[in-house]
XYZ file of N, CA and C in Angstrom:
606
model
N 6.744 0.011 -3.653
C 5.951 -0.021 -2.605
C 5.313 -1.104 -2.393
N 4.374 -0.910 -3.067
C 3.247 -2.211 -2.681
C 3.857 -3.482 -2.632
N 4.319 -3.879 -3.880
C 5.560 -5.262 -3.463
C 6.192 -5.422 -1.725
N 6.551 -4.587 -1.999
C 7.417 -4.381 -0.611
C 6.330 -4.514 0.684
N 4.740 -4.200 0.114
C 4.648 -4.021 1.357
C 4.164 -6.013 1.630
N 3.170 -6.682 -0.032
C 2.861 -7.900 0.470
C 3.847 -8.489 1.190
N 5.313 -8.251 0.771
C 6.767 -9.378 0.750
C 6.818 -8.994 3.210
N 6.526 -8.192 3.026
C 6.097 -7.688 4.506
C 5.440 -8.878 5.156
N 4.034 -8.802 4.564
C 3.046 -9.641 4.873
C 3.368 -11.009 5.244
N 3.784 -11.680 3.750
C 4.812 -12.714 3.370
C 5.531 -12.915 5.228
N 6.415 -11.945 4.880
C 7.221 -12.186 6.242
C 6.887 -12.692 7.350
N 5.447 -11.977 7.626
C 5.322 -11.744 8.586
C 4.338 -12.889 9.343
N 3.676 -13.800 8.322
C 3.171 -14.991 8.052
C 3.970 -16.725 8.577
N 5.082 -15.623 7.737
C 6.048 -17.150 8.064
C 6.461 -16.898 9.894
N 6.123 -15.569 9.989
C 7.452 -15.904 11.649
C 5.887 -15.380 13.064
N 4.514 -16.397 12.275
C 3.301 -16.562 13.534
C 3.821 -16.248 15.214
N 2.848 -15.260 15.817
C 3.697 -15.977 17.174
C 2.275 -15.329 17.929
N 2.310 -16.113 19.540
C 1.021 -16.647 20.306
C 1.435 -15.585 20.984
N 1.081 -14.087 20.575
C 1.251 -12.855 21.864
C 0.579 -11.549 21.275
N -0.002 -11.248 21.663
C -1.458 -10.190 21.727
C -0.406 -9.131 20.596
N 0.896 -8.572 21.358
C 1.668 -7.602 20.933
C 1.533 -7.498 19.031
N 1.973 -9.170 18.594
C 1.989 -9.410 17.844
C 1.095 -9.504 16.687
N -0.161 -9.881 17.670
C -1.340 -9.615 16.055
C -2.077 -8.532 15.980
N -1.882 -8.247 17.324
C -1.967 -6.221 17.312
C -0.933 -5.472 16.168
N -0.564 -5.697 15.656
C 0.354 -5.025 14.917
C 0.606 -5.498 13.830
N 0.219 -6.783 13.558
C -0.453 -7.534 12.400
C -0.986 -6.797 11.989
N -2.755 -6.429 12.345
C -3.448 -5.975 12.210
C -3.451 -4.771 12.110
N -3.039 -4.314 12.381
C -2.274 -2.739 12.369
C -1.572 -2.586 10.515
N -0.519 -3.243 10.393
C -0.247 -3.550 8.824
C -1.087 -3.803 7.956
N -1.718 -4.260 8.578
C -3.085 -4.827 7.222
C -4.001 -3.889 6.937
N -4.326 -3.562 8.249
C -5.367 -1.937 8.051
C -4.673 -0.905 7.423
N -3.587 -0.590 7.589
C -2.384 0.406 6.692
C -2.533 -0.003 5.375
N -2.292 -1.185 5.512
C -2.482 -1.902 3.625
C -3.873 -1.882 2.700
N -4.821 -2.250 3.289
C -6.047 -2.320 3.073
C -6.919 -0.544 2.312
N -6.497 0.129 4.039
C -6.660 1.913 3.353
C -5.625 2.167 2.283
N -5.011 1.539 2.529
C -3.839 2.460 1.289
C -3.748 2.465 -0.017
N -4.884 0.798 -0.141
C -4.867 -0.081 -1.302
C -6.047 0.308 -1.705
N -6.655 0.653 -0.630
C -8.201 1.213 -1.277
C -7.921 2.819 -2.089
N -7.537 3.714 -1.103
C -6.688 4.284 -2.203
C -6.168 4.809 -3.377
N -5.298 4.178 -3.489
C -4.270 3.823 -4.226
C -4.983 3.726 -5.319
N -6.062 2.314 -5.643
C -6.730 2.562 -6.743
C -7.427 3.231 -7.758
N -8.535 4.112 -5.811
C -9.039 4.796 -6.285
C -8.446 5.734 -6.710
N -7.569 6.695 -6.765
C -6.641 7.449 -7.765
C -6.540 7.232 -8.720
N -5.809 6.262 -9.321
C -5.614 5.444 -10.320
C -7.232 5.950 -11.027
N -8.594 5.000 -10.733
C -9.189 5.009 -10.968
C -10.419 6.884 -11.761
N -10.301 7.495 -10.517
C -10.747 8.711 -11.023
C -9.697 9.789 -11.168
N -7.961 9.520 -11.694
C -7.601 10.685 -11.627
C -6.455 10.195 -12.731
N -6.097 9.170 -12.630
C -5.114 9.247 -13.848
C -5.470 8.389 -14.976
N -6.082 7.544 -14.543
C -7.051 6.750 -15.999
C -7.590 7.779 -17.122
N -9.036 8.527 -16.471
C -9.823 9.531 -17.072
C -8.000 10.424 -17.009
N -7.014 10.995 -16.779
C -6.517 11.751 -17.708
C -5.384 11.271 -19.044
N -5.220 10.032 -18.935
C -4.802 8.588 -19.853
C -5.556 9.542 -20.894
N -7.327 9.214 -20.715
C -7.890 8.645 -21.851
C -7.965 10.141 -22.187
N -7.993 11.402 -21.491
C -8.245 12.448 -22.095
C -6.727 13.255 -23.298
N -5.689 12.446 -23.187
C -4.290 12.656 -23.147
C -4.232 11.829 -24.827
N -5.414 11.224 -25.040
C -5.529 10.077 -26.034
C -5.281 8.804 -25.346
N -4.898 7.954 -24.432
C -4.303 6.469 -24.551
C -5.958 5.653 -25.215
N -5.600 4.540 -25.247
C -7.067 3.700 -25.962
C -7.238 2.866 -24.005
N -8.865 3.839 -24.102
C -9.837 3.975 -22.779
C -10.152 1.877 -22.481
N -10.335 0.903 -23.498
C -10.004 -0.086 -23.352
C -8.949 -1.333 -22.921
N -7.608 -0.328 -22.583
C -6.421 -0.533 -21.864
C -6.531 -0.832 -20.757
N -7.303 0.282 -20.388
C -7.927 0.311 -18.785
C -8.957 -0.430 -18.019
N -9.965 -0.356 -19.043
C -11.130 -1.437 -18.637
C -10.828 -2.767 -17.368
N -9.831 -3.489 -17.840
C -9.364 -5.233 -17.376
C -8.763 -4.470 -15.522
N -8.165 -3.673 -15.604
C -7.482 -3.031 -14.713
C -8.714 -2.540 -13.446
N -9.600 -1.489 -13.813
C -10.736 -0.879 -12.773
C -11.362 -2.323 -12.889
N -11.647 -3.307 -13.050
C -12.853 -4.348 -13.127
C -11.503 -5.357 -11.906
N -10.868 -5.220 -12.264
C -9.565 -5.827 -11.332
C -9.826 -4.875 -9.937
N -9.580 -4.243 -9.717
C -9.608 -2.823 -8.348
C -11.185 -3.305 -8.326
N -12.426 -3.309 -9.191
C -13.392 -3.930 -7.928
C -13.915 -4.582 -7.372
N -13.061 -5.991 -7.682
C -13.185 -7.696 -7.416
C -11.781 -7.181 -5.553
N -10.566 -6.033 -6.957
C -10.184 -6.400 -4.983
C -10.693 -5.642 -3.817
N -11.518 -4.475 -4.227
C -12.564 -4.313 -3.237
C -13.523 -4.792 -2.475
N -13.846 -6.153 -2.629
C -14.570 -6.754 -2.253
C -14.181 -8.020 -1.388
N -12.402 -8.015 -1.955
C -11.277 -8.373 -0.414
C -11.266 -7.610 -0.047
N -10.624 -6.619 -0.647
C -10.320 -5.396 0.908
C -11.412 -5.054 1.961
N -12.964 -5.308 2.009
C -13.852 -5.242 2.928
C -14.132 -6.429 3.422
N -13.304 -7.770 3.223
C -13.288 -8.795 4.171
C -11.669 -8.475 5.204
N -11.408 -7.799 3.815
C -9.651 -8.406 4.999
C -9.975 -7.489 6.069
N -10.894 -5.885 6.190
C -10.666 -4.924 7.096
C -11.773 -5.546 8.051
N -12.606 -6.233 8.090
C -13.265 -6.567 8.885
C -12.368 -7.623 9.564
N -12.086 -8.457 9.336
C -11.194 -9.341 9.923
C -10.119 -9.016 10.885
N -9.809 -7.811 10.207
C -8.088 -7.062 10.550
C -8.821 -6.795 11.362
N -10.206 -6.068 11.514
C -10.163 -4.866 12.569
C -10.719 -5.605 13.649
N -10.963 -7.070 13.428
C -11.854 -7.968 14.167
C -10.697 -7.921 15.671
N -9.523 -9.123 15.014
C -7.757 -9.040 15.530
C -8.005 -7.865 16.364
N -7.859 -6.858 16.061
C -7.131 -5.940 16.439
C -7.804 -5.655 17.558
N -9.461 -5.337 17.527
C -10.649 -5.218 19.280
C -9.951 -6.478 19.921
N -9.679 -8.005 19.437
C -9.758 -8.720 20.365
C -8.448 -9.798 19.770
N -7.312 -9.279 19.573
C -5.631 -10.060 19.782
C -5.396 -10.916 19.855
N -5.979 -12.127 21.528
C -5.831 -13.434 21.317
C -7.279 -13.827 20.773
N -8.052 -13.333 20.070
C -9.196 -14.269 19.591
C -8.786 -15.283 18.476
N -8.512 -16.762 18.587
C -8.135 -17.246 17.698
C -8.287 -17.622 15.939
N -9.987 -17.444 16.227
C -10.216 -17.247 15.326
C -10.855 -16.532 13.994
N -10.479 -15.107 14.731
C -9.966 -14.351 13.985
C -8.661 -14.314 13.567
N -7.530 -14.768 14.271
C -6.349 -14.717 13.625
C -6.357 -16.159 12.741
N -6.868 -16.738 12.308
C -7.848 -17.710 11.702
C -8.191 -17.590 10.458
N -9.404 -16.656 10.448
C -9.985 -16.133 8.927
C -9.352 -14.792 8.674
N -8.143 -14.362 9.819
C -7.371 -12.995 8.366
C -5.915 -13.919 7.903
N -5.528 -15.441 8.446
C -4.667 -16.292 8.201
C -4.905 -16.038 6.689
N -6.570 -16.837 6.589
C -6.395 -17.173 5.278
C -7.171 -15.823 4.151
N -7.403 -15.176 4.778
C -7.478 -14.237 3.198
C -6.442 -12.888 3.252
N -5.387 -13.245 4.021
C -4.330 -12.732 3.516
C -3.329 -13.267 2.085
N -3.699 -14.770 2.092
C -3.333 -15.745 1.508
C -3.912 -15.293 0.001
N -5.167 -15.376 0.391
C -5.717 -14.567 -1.153
C -5.468 -13.011 -1.613
N -5.805 -11.839 -0.351
C -5.389 -11.016 -0.745
C -3.589 -11.403 -1.080
N -3.055 -11.336 -0.865
C -1.283 -11.358 -1.752
C -1.725 -11.878 -2.772
N -2.066 -13.205 -2.936
C -2.234 -13.536 -4.571
C -2.528 -12.934 -5.143
N -4.179 -12.068 -5.032
C -4.614 -11.602 -5.753
C -3.782 -10.041 -5.862
N -3.175 -9.327 -5.287
C -2.107 -7.583 -5.326
C -1.215 -8.236 -6.499
N -0.437 -9.079 -6.144
C -0.102 -9.484 -7.010
C 0.251 -10.031 -8.269
N -0.897 -11.231 -8.759
C -1.569 -11.091 -10.294
C -1.869 -9.195 -10.706
N -2.339 -8.416 -10.038
C -3.255 -7.834 -10.442
C -1.435 -6.916 -10.905
N -1.092 -7.096 -10.079
C -0.018 -5.497 -10.826
C 1.144 -6.637 -11.596
N 1.427 -7.195 -11.591
C 1.155 -8.393 -12.704
C 0.829 -7.729 -14.174
N -0.357 -8.078 -14.250
C -1.429 -7.410 -15.146
C -0.799 -5.812 -15.079
N -1.103 -5.212 -14.755
C -1.254 -3.550 -15.063
C 0.293 -2.970 -14.661
N 1.467 -3.869 -14.647
C 2.579 -2.321 -14.544
C 2.662 -2.445 -16.056
N 3.322 -3.285 -16.560
C 2.793 -3.416 -18.185
C 2.495 -2.575 -19.109
N 0.843 -2.594 -18.134
C 0.389 -1.648 -19.341
C 0.238 -0.245 -18.791
N 0.990 0.784 -17.715
C 0.427 1.960 -17.111
C 1.112 2.370 -17.316
N 2.690 1.430 -17.110
C 3.837 2.356 -17.028
C 4.055 3.002 -18.702
N 4.258 2.028 -19.560
C 4.012 2.851 -20.559
C 3.406 3.789 -21.032
N 1.991 3.715 -20.786
C 1.408 4.797 -21.166
C 1.165 5.879 -20.032
N 1.834 6.044 -19.189
C 2.513 7.051 -18.095
C 3.323 7.564 -18.931
N 4.385 6.756 -19.345
C 5.382 7.493 -19.957
C 4.958 8.291 -21.075
N 4.126 7.911 -22.481
C 3.581 8.027 -23.598
C 3.327 9.194 -23.458
N 2.004 9.250 -22.435
C 1.141 10.273 -22.229
C 1.330 11.638 -21.153
N 1.840 11.390 -19.779
C 1.983 12.477 -18.601
C 3.345 12.724 -18.499
N 3.398 13.871 -18.468
C 4.836 14.163 -18.249
C 4.928 14.649 -16.954
N 6.401 14.752 -16.650
C 7.022 14.846 -14.960
C 5.722 15.615 -14.612
N 6.427 16.338 -14.951
C 5.004 17.504 -14.240
C 3.630 17.697 -13.774
N 2.876 17.025 -14.604
C 1.848 16.593 -14.516
C 1.194 15.281 -13.613
N 2.318 14.905 -13.566
C 2.377 13.673 -12.186
C 2.222 13.903 -10.840
N 3.796 15.500 -11.404
C 4.096 15.934 -9.832
C 2.595 16.664 -9.294
N 1.975 17.279 -10.420
C 0.394 17.948 -9.745
C -0.232 16.785 -9.103
N -1.238 15.882 -10.200
C -1.400 14.747 -9.651
C -1.399 14.031 -8.236
N -0.097 14.004 -8.446
C 0.434 13.642 -7.005
C -0.005 13.866 -5.873
N 0.414 15.545 -5.704
C 0.739 16.176 -5.066
C -0.592 16.571 -4.872
N -1.813 16.672 -5.593
C -3.403 16.859 -5.250
C -3.367 15.396 -4.539
N -3.248 13.757 -4.731
C -3.634 13.053 -3.806
C -3.566 13.384 -2.879
N -1.822 13.539 -2.358
C -1.474 13.575 -1.133
C -1.969 14.187 -0.084
N -2.914 15.027 -0.250
C -3.893 16.006 0.567
C -4.761 15.305 0.905
N -5.399 14.673 0.024
C -6.316 13.502 0.190
C -6.003 12.544 0.939
N -4.361 11.612 1.238
C -3.598 9.963 1.523
C -4.045 9.955 2.752
N -4.683 8.700 2.966
C -4.925 8.208 4.412
C -4.188 8.296 6.117
N -3.660 8.821 6.298
C -2.860 9.188 7.843
C -2.670 7.766 8.120
N -3.412 7.879 8.607
C -2.736 5.642 9.255
C -1.613 5.226 9.399
N -1.416 4.428 9.551
C -0.606 3.485 9.043
C 0.987 4.326 9.108
N 1.036 5.394 9.281
C 1.651 6.456 8.252
C 3.615 6.013 8.475
N 3.843 5.198 9.783
C 4.879 4.724 10.151
C 5.847 3.734 9.151
N 4.765 2.722 8.626
C 4.388 1.646 7.946
C 4.934 2.221 5.908
N 4.031 3.042 5.882
C 4.394 4.015 4.818
C 5.583 5.246 4.691
N 6.533 5.532 5.492
C 7.816 6.076 5.105
C 8.517 4.981 5.932
N 8.204 4.015 6.273
C 9.440 2.770 5.928
C 9.658 2.438 4.562
N 8.379 2.094 4.155
C 8.118 1.256 2.610
C 8.643 2.819 1.719
N 8.636 3.571 1.661
C 9.855 5.143 1.413
C 10.801 5.354 1.446
N 11.525 4.787 2.332
C 12.799 5.022 3.368
C 13.654 3.301 2.229
N 12.886 2.669 2.768
C 13.757 1.288 2.325
C 13.210 0.353 1.049
N 12.446 0.423 0.841
C 11.898 0.204 -0.790
C 11.854 1.373 -1.922
N 12.863 2.677 -1.565
C 12.675 3.323 -2.936
C 14.479 3.575 -3.149
N 14.830 3.927 -4.162
C 15.677 4.913 -4.286
C 16.058 6.433 -3.642
N 16.929 6.874 -3.103
C 16.924 8.400 -2.221
C 16.067 9.030 -3.403
N 15.972 9.281 -4.300
C 15.938 9.857 -5.813
C 14.309 9.561 -5.983
N 13.461 8.529 -5.604
C 12.285 8.637 -5.580
C 11.830 8.619 -4.248
N 12.669 7.983 -3.064
C 11.901 8.475 -2.295
C 11.916 10.125 -2.170
N 12.447 10.808 -2.394
C 12.667 12.487 -1.685
C 11.372 12.709 -3.511
N 11.656 12.653 -4.567
C 10.394 13.112 -5.102
C 8.566 12.729 -4.540
N 8.725 11.252 -4.037
C 7.803 11.213 -3.726
C 7.554 12.046 -2.248
N 8.106 12.493 -1.262
C 7.871 13.223 -0.393
C 7.429 14.038 -0.585
N 8.067 14.882 -1.530
C 7.965 16.237 -2.222
C 6.243 16.562 -1.967
N 5.497 15.956 -2.263
C 3.854 16.142 -2.038
C 3.468 15.919 -0.396
N 4.162 15.966 0.517
C 3.977 15.609 1.797
C 3.790 17.042 2.648
N 2.843 17.034 2.904
C 3.435 18.586 4.117
C 5.106 18.385 5.215
N 5.271 19.392 5.019
C 6.512 19.658 5.897
C 6.672 19.193 7.035
N 6.017 18.873 8.018
C 5.769 18.104 9.691
C 6.007 16.763 9.132
N 5.517 16.431 8.096
C 6.102 14.976 8.722
C 7.097 14.223 8.009
N 7.786 15.485 6.849
C 9.062 15.082 6.715
C 9.723 15.706 7.411
N 10.010 17.085 8.976
C 10.279 16.661 9.808
C 10.226 15.828 11.142
N 9.375 14.791 10.591
C 9.033 13.723 11.915
C 9.693 13.142 12.202
N 10.524 12.182 10.330
C 10.301 11.279 9.503
C 11.196 10.030 10.030
N 12.236 10.767 11.164
C 13.012 10.088 13.006
C 12.116 9.245 13.333
N 11.394 10.272 13.917
C 10.533 9.908 15.123
C 9.555 8.446 14.275
N 8.687 8.930 12.986
C 8.275 8.239 13.058
C 8.745 7.248 11.632
N 10.227 7.292 12.167
C 11.123 5.869 11.088
C 11.370 4.620 12.690
N 11.302 5.482 13.277
C 11.496 4.627 15.029
C 10.303 3.824 15.673
N 8.756 4.141 15.020
C 8.255 4.070 15.023
C 8.275 2.150 14.496
N 8.034 2.175 13.175
C 8.593 1.401 12.051
C 9.027 0.741 12.375
N 10.280 1.146 12.444
C 11.282 -0.297 12.981
C 11.203 -1.244 14.482
N 10.369 -0.606 15.315
C 9.829 -1.407 16.924
C 8.508 -2.609 16.003
N 8.078 -1.892 15.210
C 7.040 -2.610 14.160
C 7.313 -3.879 14.168
N 8.376 -3.226 12.896
C 9.219 -4.331 12.117
C 9.470 -5.621 13.380
N 10.578 -4.965 13.995
C 10.273 -5.942 15.048
C 9.824 -7.044 16.317
N 8.301 -6.232 16.369
C 7.392 -6.990 16.972
C 7.120 -8.177 15.856
N 7.197 -8.273 14.594
C 6.707 -8.493 13.562
C 7.720 -10.061 13.289
N 8.706 -9.140 13.622
C 9.505 -10.439 13.579
C 10.916 -10.594 12.292
N 10.827 -9.452 11.614
C 11.808 -8.974 10.461
C 12.508 -7.388 10.595
N 13.460 -7.945 9.229
C 14.604 -6.414 9.213
C 13.357 -5.172 8.997
N 13.503 -4.290 9.858
C 13.385 -2.750 8.135
C 13.941 -2.754 7.458
N 14.580 -3.085 6.610
C 15.292 -3.023 5.102
C 14.900 -3.769 4.312
N 13.766 -4.726 5.377
C 13.267 -5.958 4.192
C 12.380 -5.775 3.253
N 12.321 -5.322 2.099
C 11.280 -5.418 1.147
C 11.515 -5.895 -0.053
């Protein structure tokens, strides 16, 4: 889903428009990603990594990933500030220029981080954390998950995951979110149209 999010940023960057609706929607997409990624790696650092180490995983394997998270935090802070400025002043060309520069750095950093993290984490999770334990941790995290940008999240769940993955992911969410899924997806599709890419693009 994170890779799909980065792909959406790529697609938006390739279709720039001098239009307040476009820039405000882009700012919303960026802020969704900033909040979501910050929450995601905090859950990893505070929940998943300690659980892995407690089960016997080598802590030294996780230290470089946590260091990368700290580097990402600095980038997230900068991008968040620039995107908030753009959302408040969508016709500010200087703000858009700053966002465009930071987006490039951000996308490269996140891709590199995932390339480094996935070969380490997926085998460790498979070895040390049972499906039942993972579900409990996911449910606990979902209670504190950010609510802003839920349309972007629902689009990612719907189009970037297989149906079983989507069902498993959403099982940790409150029932009203599930019931409102069609309306939330309508907002997602409208946002995609404004930014100029297919809703299924991921």
